[in-house]
Amino acid sequence: MTREGQKKIQEREKLLKKAMGKACRETGKRRGWKTVRGHQYRVRDNLLDVLIVMPSAFDSQILKANFYCKPPALDEMYWKVFRMAEEAAEQPFSFHVWGAFTARGLWLPAWQERLSGPEDLEPAVEAIFDRAEALAAENVFPDLAAYRARLEAEERPKVLEIILCLLCEENYLRAMALIEENLARGESGGFSREGGRRSILEDARDYCAARLAERISGGAAP
C-alpha cells in the first residue's frame, strides 16, 4: 500500500473514532451514563459499571466493547490500605474509573458489533449499550460477600480484590491468612510504592494486623 493510501486509512479511522466517541457520549447520556476519558460509566445500587467501546485495530468496520463492574467500596479500601486516602479524597468520583491506583473490576466477556457503513454507527452503539445493560442486569450482587464469591469462582481469581472485599467485610482473620499465603509465594498484588520497595500486599498485612490488634485490645473476638 502506498503512503497516500495509508494516510487515507488513518484519516478515516480517526474520523470513525471521533464519531464513535460522540455517539457513545450522546447515547450514554440519554440512558443515564456519564463519560470520562472515553469510558462510559454509571452507578447502580452498590456497583460501578464501566463500558469501553473502541474500533477494532484490525477491522475498521468492527466496534469492540468491554464491560466491567465493581463496588466503589473496594477502591476506598484500596486507598486506605495503600496510604493514599487523602490524595484520593481530592479527586472527582470519576477517579474510580480512570485512576491508575484503583481496584480491578469483574470483567465480563467482551463482544463486538459490525458496521455495514458509517450510517450504522449509532444503531451499533445503541446495540452495545443494550448488551452492556443486559449484562449488568444479569450480574447483580446484593452485598460484598456475593461479589467476592463471584471473584473467587473466576478461572483466575483476582487475589487483591478478594482481600479488599474481606477487609471491607471486616473478615480480618481470613484476609490475613490469604495475604500471608500470597506473600509466601512472592506475590505483590500488582501494585507497589516507595520505588517498588513496598507492595500493596505488605500494606494490606499491616492494615489487617492493626485492625486485629484493635479488636484484641478492645476485648472483642478477632
PDB file of C-alpha atoms in Angstrom:
ATOM      1  CA  MET A   1       0.000   0.000   0.000  1.00  0.00           C
ATOM      2  CA  THR A   2       1.243   3.477  -0.858  1.00  0.00           C
ATOM      3  CA  ARG A   3       1.922   6.118   1.781  1.00  0.00           C
ATOM      4  CA  GLU A   4      -1.027   8.100   0.449  1.00  0.00           C
ATOM      5  CA  GLY A   5      -3.280   5.076   0.845  1.00  0.00           C
ATOM      6  CA  GLN A   6      -2.116   4.555   4.436  1.00  0.00           C
ATOM      7  CA  LYS A   7      -2.763   8.214   5.182  1.00  0.00           C
ATOM      8  CA  LYS A   8      -6.334   7.961   3.899  1.00  0.00           C
ATOM      9  CA  ILE A   9      -6.976   4.887   6.059  1.00  0.00           C
ATOM     10  CA  GLN A  10      -5.588   6.666   9.130  1.00  0.00           C
ATOM     11  CA  GLU A  11      -7.760   9.719   8.477  1.00  0.00           C
ATOM     12  CA  ARG A  12     -10.833   7.508   8.032  1.00  0.00           C
ATOM     13  CA  GLU A  13     -10.051   5.674  11.291  1.00  0.00           C
ATOM     14  CA  LYS A  14      -9.569   8.980  13.099  1.00  0.00           C
ATOM     15  CA  LEU A  15     -12.940  10.256  11.873  1.00  0.00           C
ATOM     16  CA  LEU A  16     -14.616   6.990  12.879  1.00  0.00           C
ATOM     17  CA  LYS A  17     -13.125   7.155  16.360  1.00  0.00           C
ATOM     18  CA  LYS A  18     -14.289  10.750  16.776  1.00  0.00           C
ATOM     19  CA  ALA A  19     -17.807   9.946  15.524  1.00  0.00           C
ATOM     20  CA  MET A  20     -17.932   6.854  17.733  1.00  0.00           C
ATOM     21  CA  GLY A  21     -16.942   8.883  20.794  1.00  0.00           C
ATOM     22  CA  LYS A  22     -19.686  11.398  20.063  1.00  0.00           C
ATOM     23  CA  ALA A  23     -22.269   8.653  19.555  1.00  0.00           C
ATOM     24  CA  CYS A  24     -21.239   6.974  22.828  1.00  0.00           C
ATOM     25  CA  ARG A  25     -21.455  10.220  24.790  1.00  0.00           C
ATOM     26  CA  GLU A  26     -24.868  11.105  23.408  1.00  0.00           C
ATOM     27  CA  THR A  27     -26.316   7.614  23.702  1.00  0.00           C
ATOM     28  CA  GLY A  28     -24.882   7.153  27.169  1.00  0.00           C
ATOM     29  CA  LYS A  29     -26.175  10.498  28.410  1.00  0.00           C
ATOM     30  CA  ARG A  30     -29.669   9.666  27.195  1.00  0.00           C
ATOM     31  CA  ARG A  31     -29.506   6.356  29.084  1.00  0.00           C
ATOM     32  CA  GLY A  32     -28.101   7.797  32.302  1.00  0.00           C
ATOM     33  CA  TRP A  33     -24.389   7.087  31.760  1.00  0.00           C
ATOM     34  CA  LYS A  34     -21.530   9.572  32.106  1.00  0.00           C
ATOM     35  CA  THR A  35     -18.347   9.848  30.046  1.00  0.00           C
ATOM     36  CA  VAL A  36     -14.778  10.328  31.235  1.00  0.00           C
ATOM     37  CA  ARG A  37     -11.640   9.863  29.145  1.00  0.00           C
ATOM     38  CA  GLY A  38     -13.522   7.839  26.557  1.00  0.00           C
ATOM     39  CA  HIS A  39     -15.060   5.493  29.151  1.00  0.00           C
ATOM     40  CA  GLN A  40     -18.789   5.316  29.818  1.00  0.00           C
ATOM     41  CA  TYR A  41     -19.799   4.745  33.428  1.00  0.00           C
ATOM     42  CA  ARG A  42     -22.755   4.723  35.784  1.00  0.00           C
ATOM     43  CA  VAL A  43     -23.545   3.759  39.366  1.00  0.00           C
ATOM     44  CA  ARG A  44     -26.311   1.280  40.115  1.00  0.00           C
ATOM     45  CA  ASP A  45     -27.067   0.384  43.714  1.00  0.00           C
ATOM     46  CA  ASN A  46     -23.700  -0.642  45.218  1.00  0.00           C
ATOM     47  CA  LEU A  47     -21.869  -1.143  41.901  1.00  0.00           C
ATOM     48  CA  LEU A  48     -19.973   0.927  39.372  1.00  0.00           C
ATOM     49  CA  ASP A  49     -20.441  -0.144  35.725  1.00  0.00           C
ATOM     50  CA  VAL A  50     -17.807   0.809  33.153  1.00  0.00           C
ATOM     51  CA  LEU A  51     -18.198   0.375  29.391  1.00  0.00           C
ATOM     52  CA  ILE A  52     -15.295   0.818  26.968  1.00  0.00           C
ATOM     53  CA  VAL A  53     -16.012   0.991  23.231  1.00  0.00           C
ATOM     54  CA  MET A  54     -13.357   1.262  20.551  1.00  0.00           C
ATOM     55  CA  PRO A  55     -12.850   0.492  16.854  1.00  0.00           C
ATOM     56  CA  SER A  56     -11.032  -2.749  16.169  1.00  0.00           C
ATOM     57  CA  ALA A  57      -7.352  -2.297  15.393  1.00  0.00           C
ATOM     58  CA  PHE A  58      -7.682  -4.886  12.603  1.00  0.00           C
ATOM     59  CA  ASP A  59     -11.049  -4.083  11.056  1.00  0.00           C
ATOM     60  CA  SER A  60     -12.458  -0.549  10.976  1.00  0.00           C
ATOM     61  CA  GLN A  61     -15.946  -1.992  10.394  1.00  0.00           C
ATOM     62  CA  ILE A  62     -15.989  -3.552  13.857  1.00  0.00           C
ATOM     63  CA  LEU A  63     -16.631  -1.875  17.206  1.00  0.00           C
ATOM     64  CA  LYS A  64     -15.252  -3.731  20.210  1.00  0.00           C
ATOM     65  CA  ALA A  65     -16.884  -3.454  23.626  1.00  0.00           C
ATOM     66  CA  ASN A  66     -15.576  -4.292  27.086  1.00  0.00           C
ATOM     67  CA  PHE A  67     -17.582  -4.108  30.301  1.00  0.00           C
ATOM     68  CA  TYR A  68     -16.678  -4.438  33.947  1.00  0.00           C
ATOM     69  CA  CYS A  69     -18.295  -3.719  37.293  1.00  0.00           C
ATOM     70  CA  LYS A  70     -17.024  -3.280  40.838  1.00  0.00           C
ATOM     71  CA  PRO A  71     -18.182  -1.933  44.196  1.00  0.00           C
ATOM     72  CA  PRO A  72     -16.653   1.556  44.715  1.00  0.00           C
ATOM     73  CA  ALA A  73     -16.039   0.419  48.307  1.00  0.00           C
ATOM     74  CA  LEU A  74     -13.130  -1.687  47.028  1.00  0.00           C
ATOM     75  CA  ASP A  75     -11.343   1.408  45.757  1.00  0.00           C
ATOM     76  CA  GLU A  76     -11.945   3.191  49.058  1.00  0.00           C
ATOM     77  CA  MET A  77     -10.408   0.280  50.961  1.00  0.00           C
ATOM     78  CA  TYR A  78      -7.544   0.142  48.451  1.00  0.00           C
ATOM     79  CA  TRP A  79      -6.776   3.810  49.146  1.00  0.00           C
ATOM     80  CA  LYS A  80      -6.857   3.284  52.912  1.00  0.00           C
ATOM     81  CA  VAL A  81      -4.527   0.302  52.692  1.00  0.00           C
ATOM     82  CA  PHE A  82      -2.165   1.940  50.203  1.00  0.00           C
ATOM     83  CA  ARG A  83      -1.948   5.121  52.285  1.00  0.00           C
ATOM     84  CA  MET A  84      -3.383   7.414  49.639  1.00  0.00           C
ATOM     85  CA  ALA A  85      -6.852   8.070  51.059  1.00  0.00           C
ATOM     86  CA  GLU A  86      -6.232  11.812  51.459  1.00  0.00           C
ATOM     87  CA  GLU A  87      -4.980  12.153  47.886  1.00  0.00           C
ATOM     88  CA  ALA A  88      -7.909  10.133  46.505  1.00  0.00           C
ATOM     89  CA  ALA A  89     -10.397  12.221  48.510  1.00  0.00           C
ATOM     90  CA  GLU A  90      -9.348  15.271  46.469  1.00  0.00           C
ATOM     91  CA  GLN A  91     -10.234  13.543  43.184  1.00  0.00           C
ATOM     92  CA  PRO A  92     -13.660  13.536  41.468  1.00  0.00           C
ATOM     93  CA  PHE A  93     -15.775  10.384  41.603  1.00  0.00           C
ATOM     94  CA  SER A  94     -14.583   9.508  38.093  1.00  0.00           C
ATOM     95  CA  PHE A  95     -11.184   8.660  39.635  1.00  0.00           C
ATOM     96  CA  HIS A  96     -12.792   5.281  40.361  1.00  0.00           C
ATOM     97  CA  VAL A  97     -12.880   4.843  36.559  1.00  0.00           C
ATOM     98  CA  TRP A  98      -9.620   6.330  35.275  1.00  0.00           C
ATOM     99  CA  GLY A  99      -7.314   6.243  38.296  1.00  0.00           C
ATOM    100  CA  ALA A 100      -4.235   4.055  37.862  1.00  0.00           C
ATOM    101  CA  PHE A 101      -4.281   3.097  41.556  1.00  0.00           C
ATOM    102  CA  THR A 102      -7.695   1.508  41.807  1.00  0.00           C
ATOM    103  CA  ALA A 103      -9.080  -1.967  42.333  1.00  0.00           C
ATOM    104  CA  ARG A 104      -9.639  -4.103  39.260  1.00  0.00           C
ATOM    105  CA  GLY A 105     -13.223  -4.901  38.448  1.00  0.00           C
ATOM    106  CA  LEU A 106     -15.062  -8.026  37.368  1.00  0.00           C
ATOM    107  CA  TRP A 107     -14.561  -8.091  33.587  1.00  0.00           C
ATOM    108  CA  LEU A 108     -17.333  -9.811  31.668  1.00  0.00           C
ATOM    109  CA  PRO A 109     -16.839 -11.398  28.229  1.00  0.00           C
ATOM    110  CA  ALA A 110     -16.082  -8.824  25.515  1.00  0.00           C
ATOM    111  CA  TRP A 111     -18.233  -8.555  22.409  1.00  0.00           C
ATOM    112  CA  GLN A 112     -18.405  -6.627  19.142  1.00  0.00           C
ATOM    113  CA  GLU A 113     -20.757  -5.017  16.663  1.00  0.00           C
ATOM    114  CA  ARG A 114     -20.114  -4.919  12.933  1.00  0.00           C
ATOM    115  CA  LEU A 115     -20.801  -1.819  10.850  1.00  0.00           C
ATOM    116  CA  SER A 116     -22.013  -2.194   7.299  1.00  0.00           C
ATOM    117  CA  GLY A 117     -21.425   1.533   6.734  1.00  0.00           C
ATOM    118  CA  PRO A 118     -20.916   4.874   8.532  1.00  0.00           C
ATOM    119  CA  GLU A 119     -24.674   5.340   8.775  1.00  0.00           C
ATOM    120  CA  ASP A 120     -24.847   2.236  11.026  1.00  0.00           C
ATOM    121  CA  LEU A 121     -22.684   3.765  13.755  1.00  0.00           C
ATOM    122  CA  GLU A 122     -25.493   4.972  16.010  1.00  0.00           C
ATOM    123  CA  PRO A 123     -27.534   1.726  15.841  1.00  0.00           C
ATOM    124  CA  ALA A 124     -24.345  -0.230  16.575  1.00  0.00           C
ATOM    125  CA  VAL A 125     -23.567   1.927  19.609  1.00  0.00           C
ATOM    126  CA  GLU A 126     -27.174   1.568  20.756  1.00  0.00           C
ATOM    127  CA  ALA A 127     -26.838  -2.215  20.486  1.00  0.00           C
ATOM    128  CA  ILE A 128     -23.634  -2.116  22.532  1.00  0.00           C
ATOM    129  CA  PHE A 129     -25.374  -0.218  25.328  1.00  0.00           C
ATOM    130  CA  ASP A 130     -28.272  -2.684  25.146  1.00  0.00           C
ATOM    131  CA  ARG A 131     -25.832  -5.535  25.667  1.00  0.00           C
ATOM    132  CA  ALA A 132     -23.973  -3.740  28.473  1.00  0.00           C
ATOM    133  CA  GLU A 133     -27.193  -3.069  30.360  1.00  0.00           C
ATOM    134  CA  ALA A 134     -28.308  -6.661  29.850  1.00  0.00           C
ATOM    135  CA  LEU A 135     -25.007  -7.874  31.311  1.00  0.00           C
ATOM    136  CA  ALA A 136     -25.478  -5.531  34.254  1.00  0.00           C
ATOM    137  CA  ALA A 137     -28.959  -6.933  34.861  1.00  0.00           C
ATOM    138  CA  GLU A 138     -27.527 -10.456  34.802  1.00  0.00           C
ATOM    139  CA  ASN A 139     -24.794  -9.584  37.303  1.00  0.00           C
ATOM    140  CA  VAL A 140     -26.412  -8.249  40.445  1.00  0.00           C
ATOM    141  CA  PHE A 141     -24.609  -8.614  43.761  1.00  0.00           C
ATOM    142  CA  PRO A 142     -26.630  -7.758  46.882  1.00  0.00           C
ATOM    143  CA  ASP A 143     -23.529  -7.351  49.025  1.00  0.00           C
ATOM    144  CA  LEU A 144     -19.735  -7.585  49.037  1.00  0.00           C
ATOM    145  CA  ALA A 145     -19.823 -11.231  50.068  1.00  0.00           C
ATOM    146  CA  ALA A 146     -21.767 -12.108  46.909  1.00  0.00           C
ATOM    147  CA  TYR A 147     -19.376 -10.093  44.735  1.00  0.00           C
ATOM    148  CA  ARG A 148     -16.389 -11.765  46.416  1.00  0.00           C
ATOM    149  CA  ALA A 149     -17.886 -15.205  45.815  1.00  0.00           C
ATOM    150  CA  ARG A 150     -18.073 -14.391  42.102  1.00  0.00           C
ATOM    151  CA  LEU A 151     -14.427 -13.267  42.089  1.00  0.00           C
ATOM    152  CA  GLU A 152     -13.416 -16.477  43.857  1.00  0.00           C
ATOM    153  CA  ALA A 153     -15.250 -18.517  41.187  1.00  0.00           C
ATOM    154  CA  GLU A 154     -13.256 -16.944  38.343  1.00  0.00           C
ATOM    155  CA  GLU A 155     -10.768 -19.137  36.469  1.00  0.00           C
ATOM    156  CA  ARG A 156      -8.001 -16.757  37.560  1.00  0.00           C
ATOM    157  CA  PRO A 157      -9.199 -15.169  40.806  1.00  0.00           C
ATOM    158  CA  LYS A 158      -8.080 -11.581  41.466  1.00  0.00           C
ATOM    159  CA  VAL A 159      -6.427 -12.106  44.821  1.00  0.00           C
ATOM    160  CA  LEU A 160      -6.001  -8.440  45.735  1.00  0.00           C
ATOM    161  CA  GLU A 161      -9.656  -7.697  45.077  1.00  0.00           C
ATOM    162  CA  ILE A 162     -10.734 -10.715  47.133  1.00  0.00           C
ATOM    163  CA  ILE A 163      -8.570  -9.463  50.007  1.00  0.00           C
ATOM    164  CA  LEU A 164     -10.067  -5.975  49.687  1.00  0.00           C
ATOM    165  CA  CYS A 165     -13.548  -7.491  49.896  1.00  0.00           C
ATOM    166  CA  LEU A 166     -12.598  -9.397  53.049  1.00  0.00           C
ATOM    167  CA  LEU A 167     -11.197  -6.223  54.608  1.00  0.00           C
ATOM    168  CA  CYS A 168     -14.401  -4.341  53.769  1.00  0.00           C
ATOM    169  CA  GLU A 169     -16.357  -7.177  55.349  1.00  0.00           C
ATOM    170  CA  GLU A 170     -14.075  -6.928  58.425  1.00  0.00           C
ATOM    171  CA  ASN A 171     -13.205 -10.604  57.996  1.00  0.00           C
ATOM    172  CA  TYR A 172      -9.651  -9.937  59.134  1.00  0.00           C
ATOM    173  CA  LEU A 173      -8.608 -13.465  60.074  1.00  0.00           C
ATOM    174  CA  ARG A 174      -9.426 -14.854  56.657  1.00  0.00           C
ATOM    175  CA  ALA A 175      -7.919 -11.801  54.953  1.00  0.00           C
ATOM    176  CA  MET A 176      -4.661 -12.203  56.911  1.00  0.00           C
ATOM    177  CA  ALA A 177      -4.428 -15.891  56.017  1.00  0.00           C
ATOM    178  CA  LEU A 178      -4.856 -15.086  52.309  1.00  0.00           C
ATOM    179  CA  ILE A 179      -2.360 -12.226  52.476  1.00  0.00           C
ATOM    180  CA  GLU A 180       0.302 -14.336  54.173  1.00  0.00           C
ATOM    181  CA  GLU A 181      -0.289 -17.217  51.764  1.00  0.00           C
ATOM    182  CA  ASN A 182       0.315 -14.969  48.768  1.00  0.00           C
ATOM    183  CA  LEU A 183       3.285 -13.131  50.281  1.00  0.00           C
ATOM    184  CA  ALA A 184       4.885 -16.515  50.955  1.00  0.00           C
ATOM    185  CA  ARG A 185       4.578 -17.248  47.230  1.00  0.00           C
ATOM    186  CA  GLY A 186       6.309 -13.980  46.398  1.00  0.00           C
ATOM    187  CA  GLU A 187       3.161 -12.233  45.178  1.00  0.00           C
ATOM    188  CA  SER A 188       2.934  -8.434  45.366  1.00  0.00           C
ATOM    189  CA  GLY A 189      -0.704  -7.783  44.475  1.00  0.00           C
ATOM    190  CA  GLY A 190       0.340  -5.939  41.329  1.00  0.00           C
ATOM    191  CA  PHE A 191       0.992  -2.557  42.959  1.00  0.00           C
ATOM    192  CA  SER A 192       3.896  -1.104  44.892  1.00  0.00           C
ATOM    193  CA  ARG A 193       5.129   2.185  46.291  1.00  0.00           C
ATOM    194  CA  GLU A 194       8.395   3.607  47.655  1.00  0.00           C
ATOM    195  CA  GLY A 195      10.081   2.852  44.350  1.00  0.00           C
ATOM    196  CA  GLY A 196       8.892  -0.736  44.332  1.00  0.00           C
ATOM    197  CA  ARG A 197      10.156  -1.493  47.825  1.00  0.00           C
ATOM    198  CA  ARG A 198       6.727  -1.787  49.364  1.00  0.00           C
ATOM    199  CA  SER A 199       3.936  -3.898  47.855  1.00  0.00           C
ATOM    200  CA  ILE A 200       0.246  -3.374  48.453  1.00  0.00           C
ATOM    201  CA  LEU A 201       0.021  -6.861  49.976  1.00  0.00           C
ATOM    202  CA  GLU A 202       2.565  -5.821  52.610  1.00  0.00           C
ATOM    203  CA  ASP A 203       0.476  -2.738  53.326  1.00  0.00           C
ATOM    204  CA  ALA A 204      -2.653  -4.916  53.483  1.00  0.00           C
ATOM    205  CA  ARG A 205      -0.910  -7.199  56.001  1.00  0.00           C
ATOM    206  CA  ASP A 206      -0.071  -4.216  58.216  1.00  0.00           C
ATOM    207  CA  TYR A 207      -3.587  -2.770  57.910  1.00  0.00           C
ATOM    208  CA  CYS A 208      -5.131  -6.119  58.768  1.00  0.00           C
ATOM    209  CA  ALA A 209      -2.751  -6.649  61.713  1.00  0.00           C
ATOM    210  CA  ALA A 210      -3.671  -3.226  63.098  1.00  0.00           C
ATOM    211  CA  ARG A 211      -7.388  -3.984  62.908  1.00  0.00           C
ATOM    212  CA  LEU A 212      -6.883  -7.338  64.638  1.00  0.00           C
ATOM    213  CA  ALA A 213      -4.836  -5.662  67.383  1.00  0.00           C
ATOM    214  CA  GLU A 214      -7.632  -3.132  67.892  1.00  0.00           C
ATOM    215  CA  ARG A 215     -10.142  -5.933  68.320  1.00  0.00           C
ATOM    216  CA  ILE A 216      -7.986  -7.718  70.855  1.00  0.00           C
ATOM    217  CA  SER A 217      -7.279  -4.553  72.853  1.00  0.00           C
ATOM    218  CA  GLY A 218     -10.987  -3.802  72.816  1.00  0.00           C
ATOM    219  CA  GLY A 219     -11.821  -7.228  74.171  1.00  0.00           C
ATOM    220  CA  ALA A 220     -13.646  -8.360  71.020  1.00  0.00           C
ATOM    221  CA  ALA A 221     -13.108 -11.689  69.262  1.00  0.00           C
ATOM    222  CA  PRO A 222     -10.796 -11.448  66.202  1.00  0.00           C
TER     223      PRO A 222
END
